[in-house]
C-alpha positions as MATLAB code, in Angstrom:
seq = 'XXXXXXXXXXXXXXXXXXXXXXXXXXXXXXXXXXXXXXXXXXXXXXXXXXXXXXXXXXXXXXXXXXXXXXXXXXXXXXXXXXXXXXXXXXXXXXXXXXXXXXXXXXXXXXXXXXXXXXXXXXXXXXXXXXXXXXXXXXXXXXXXXXXXXXXXXXXXXXXXXXXXXXXXXXXXXXXXXXXXXXXXXXXXXXXXXXXXXXXXXXXXXXXXXXXXXXXXXXXXXXXXXXXXXXXXXXXXXXXXXXXX';
ca = [
       4.929   82.021   38.396;
       6.611   80.267   41.312;
       7.045   82.247   44.523;
      10.826   81.850   44.256;
      10.937   83.757   40.960;
       8.310   86.199   42.192;
      10.540   87.207   45.108;
      13.529   87.470   42.759;
      11.741   89.935   40.492;
      10.468   91.901   43.461;
      14.018   92.026   44.802;
      15.332   93.680   41.635;
      12.489   96.184   41.561;
      10.168   94.617   38.984;
       6.517   94.269   39.950;
       4.784   91.238   38.445;
       1.001   91.303   38.106;
      -0.226   87.752   37.790;
      -3.492   86.503   36.354;
      -5.214   83.157   36.058;
      -7.879   81.744   33.800;
      -8.608   79.293   31.020;
     -10.292   79.202   27.628;
     -13.455   77.798   29.191;
     -13.949   80.981   31.185;
     -13.171   83.300   28.260;
      -9.813   84.418   29.625;
      -9.144   85.877   33.067;
     -10.726   84.741   36.320;
      -8.351   86.268   38.858;
      -5.836   89.100   38.611;
      -3.350   91.055   40.700;
      -3.668   94.830   40.642;
      -1.696   97.864   41.887;
      -1.668   97.765   45.656;
      -3.056   94.229   45.684;
      -0.120   91.927   44.926;
       0.777   88.827   46.887;
       3.855   86.956   45.698;
       3.008   83.342   44.912;
      -0.656   84.023   44.248;
      -2.504   84.728   40.987;
      -4.499   87.583   42.471;
      -8.133   87.875   43.473;
     -11.324   87.083   41.506;
     -12.294   89.700   38.939;
     -15.739   91.340   39.286;
     -18.468   88.859   38.375;
     -16.324   85.793   39.038;
     -16.812   83.558   42.062;
     -14.051   81.175   43.105;
     -14.312   78.359   45.624;
     -12.201   75.351   46.546;
     -13.779   71.885   46.422;
     -13.271   69.332   49.182;
     -10.496   67.668   47.164;
      -8.699   70.998   46.621;
      -9.867   71.616   43.049;
     -10.411   75.235   42.006;
     -14.023   75.854   40.919;
     -15.337   79.037   39.308;
     -18.738   80.409   38.352;
     -19.970   83.542   36.589;
     -21.251   85.052   33.348;
     -17.792   84.607   31.823;
     -17.956   80.804   32.078;
     -18.736   79.035   28.820;
     -21.965   77.138   28.222;
     -20.319   73.923   27.051;
     -18.120   72.216   24.483;
     -19.359   72.231   20.893;
     -21.330   69.047   20.196;
     -19.721   67.270   23.156;
     -22.221   66.954   26.000;
     -20.184   64.239   27.709;
     -17.113   66.474   28.071;
     -19.360   69.358   29.114;
     -20.905   67.254   31.878;
     -17.443   66.378   33.180;
     -16.385   70.036   33.327;
     -19.572   71.934   34.236;
     -21.687   70.685   37.118;
     -25.445   71.193   37.498;
     -24.937   74.308   39.613;
     -22.846   76.001   36.932;
     -19.450   75.529   38.591;
     -16.564   75.110   36.177;
     -14.170   72.407   37.367;
     -10.763   73.737   36.326;
      -8.621   70.688   37.004;
      -6.250   72.887   39.032;
      -5.526   72.460   42.729;
      -5.373   75.640   44.782;
      -5.945   77.568   47.982;
      -7.879   80.739   48.855;
      -6.671   82.876   51.744;
      -8.755   85.104   53.989;
      -8.112   88.101   51.705;
      -9.384   86.283   48.634;
      -5.997   85.673   46.991;
      -5.869   82.449   44.993;
      -2.738   80.308   44.938;
      -2.396   77.491   42.420;
      -0.511   74.542   43.894;
      -0.760   71.966   41.108;
      -2.909   70.010   38.699;
      -5.549   67.560   39.902;
      -4.292   64.931   37.462;
      -0.827   65.179   39.055;
      -2.141   64.818   42.600;
      -0.500   61.975   44.513;
      -2.671   59.940   46.857;
      -0.615   57.875   49.269;
      -1.640   54.479   50.617;
      -2.810   56.271   53.745;
      -5.175   58.445   51.688;
      -3.160   61.672   51.964;
      -3.432   64.019   48.971;
      -0.061   65.473   48.003;
       0.462   68.243   45.434;
       3.962   67.507   44.060;
       4.510   70.957   42.518;
       4.785   72.606   45.945;
       7.667   70.353   46.953;
       9.345   70.334   43.565;
       9.442   74.098   43.054;
      11.183   74.660   46.390;
      13.673   71.825   45.936;
      14.626   73.002   42.436;
      15.757   76.318   43.932;
      18.813   74.559   45.375;
      22.018   75.210   43.454;
      22.802   71.535   42.923;
      19.331   70.335   41.888;
      18.343   70.356   38.223;
      15.088   68.385   38.255;
      13.029   66.559   40.835;
       9.939   64.388   40.545;
       7.942   63.518   43.637;
       6.463   60.008   43.698;
       4.291   58.081   46.114;
       0.923   57.370   44.498;
      -0.617   54.393   46.371;
       2.674   54.050   48.264;
       3.157   54.226   52.055;
       5.089   57.518   51.911;
       6.362   60.226   49.565;
       9.757   59.912   47.876;
      11.575   61.663   45.031;
      13.778   61.202   41.981;
      16.442   63.923   41.768;
      18.883   64.951   39.037;
      21.974   67.119   39.435;
      22.613   70.473   37.764;
      25.379   69.678   35.261;
      26.258   73.362   34.785;
      26.854   74.085   38.464;
      28.329   70.709   39.375;
      31.948   71.490   38.256;
      31.886   74.710   40.307;
      30.588   72.840   43.336;
      33.325   70.225   42.955;
      36.002   72.920   42.791;
      34.586   74.525   45.944;
      34.929   71.120   47.581;
      38.536   70.924   46.307;
      37.674   67.949   44.183;
      38.332   67.313   40.464;
      35.829   69.356   38.410;
      35.556   66.556   35.855;
      34.381   63.946   38.353;
      31.670   61.953   36.518;
      28.094   62.066   37.769;
      28.133   58.294   38.074;
      30.666   58.668   40.890;
      28.577   61.284   42.701;
      25.033   59.929   42.919;
      25.832   58.038   46.136;
      28.471   60.475   47.377;
      27.730   61.483   51.019;
      28.581   65.171   50.429;
      26.333   65.350   47.359;
      23.495   63.608   49.147;
      23.883   66.011   52.061;
      23.474   68.951   49.651;
      20.383   67.406   48.089;
      19.015   66.658   51.556;
      19.161   70.417   52.240;
      16.879   70.936   49.220;
      14.535   68.213   50.450;
      14.458   69.690   53.968;
      13.567   73.131   52.576;
      10.698   71.614   50.578;
       9.462   69.554   53.520;
       9.293   72.677   55.683;
       6.416   73.911   53.498;
       4.172   70.870   54.001;
       2.890   68.558   56.713;
       4.836   65.474   57.763;
       2.414   63.211   55.896;
       3.193   65.127   52.709;
       6.949   65.322   53.229;
       9.594   63.525   51.184;
      10.982   60.674   53.290;
      13.679   59.410   50.938;
      15.177   60.135   47.531;
      17.519   58.780   44.915;
      19.824   60.713   42.598;
      19.712   59.702   38.947;
      22.741   59.741   36.658;
      20.914   61.150   33.641;
      18.997   64.431   33.737;
      15.428   64.800   32.471;
      15.469   66.529   29.088;
      13.623   67.077   25.834;
      15.999   64.662   24.155;
      15.334   61.923   26.695;
      11.589   62.397   26.247;
      11.039   63.293   29.882;
      10.268   66.999   29.370;
       7.772   68.804   27.156;
       8.872   71.779   24.984;
       7.690   74.050   27.828;
      10.048   72.142   30.174;
       7.219   70.425   32.068;
       7.848   66.939   33.402;
       6.172   64.072   31.591;
       5.400   62.279   34.823;
       3.978   59.131   33.317;
       7.009   58.710   31.040;
       9.460   59.239   33.901;
       7.488   56.826   36.101;
       7.569   54.158   33.388;
      11.242   54.579   32.488;
      12.336   54.574   36.138;
       9.802   52.089   37.504;
      12.524   49.850   38.904;
      14.235   52.735   40.660;
      10.949   53.888   42.184;
      10.201   50.375   43.420;
      13.647   50.365   45.009;
      12.772   53.418   47.093;
      10.106   51.333   48.830;
      12.004   48.064   49.082;
];
């Protein structure tokens, strides 16, 4: 659960106890508990589970609850379980001094810039999507000199925003993607996201797309997760333009 939603639920008086785990560790690995809740984290390791963060940021776990391997698939087992018994989860995360684990993204989604900086896009994207005018955002920059983003506008809120600006509510999106006022609003979302990361990880530029990412367009999964490779392929020219 993103920290933004976590704070929302806390604000209306609902306590959310988060947990984290995977099939390969037979269910839970970390959990929140009464009196031990930190919004944005997935709790602390359960008894018998050891969590550590690898040099590249990957979450590793070890304990009696970790499986012994994939059925008749030693190659996949060797890729997931190392010789010391650590399960490589494929998730990127952080452990604080109190032992709370925060998941910041997936290793396969990690962006490595031309300068060698590892960037977890989910951190930036979750914050930017909280803005009223942003529907979807995809951070790009793998092997590129800096981080950039593709942004889409929230079609449901857009007419209201236009009315607040005393502009025609039926103004087409095509006429707004380069509009200075719209870009200024989106820049606020980008600035909020950048405040959570280092300068090397920050979004330097962005472009606003006319069409939103959707199930119908093939850019979102049924669980509303971005299909990054599909978006990158379909908008390859636009991404190249960000670095021209």
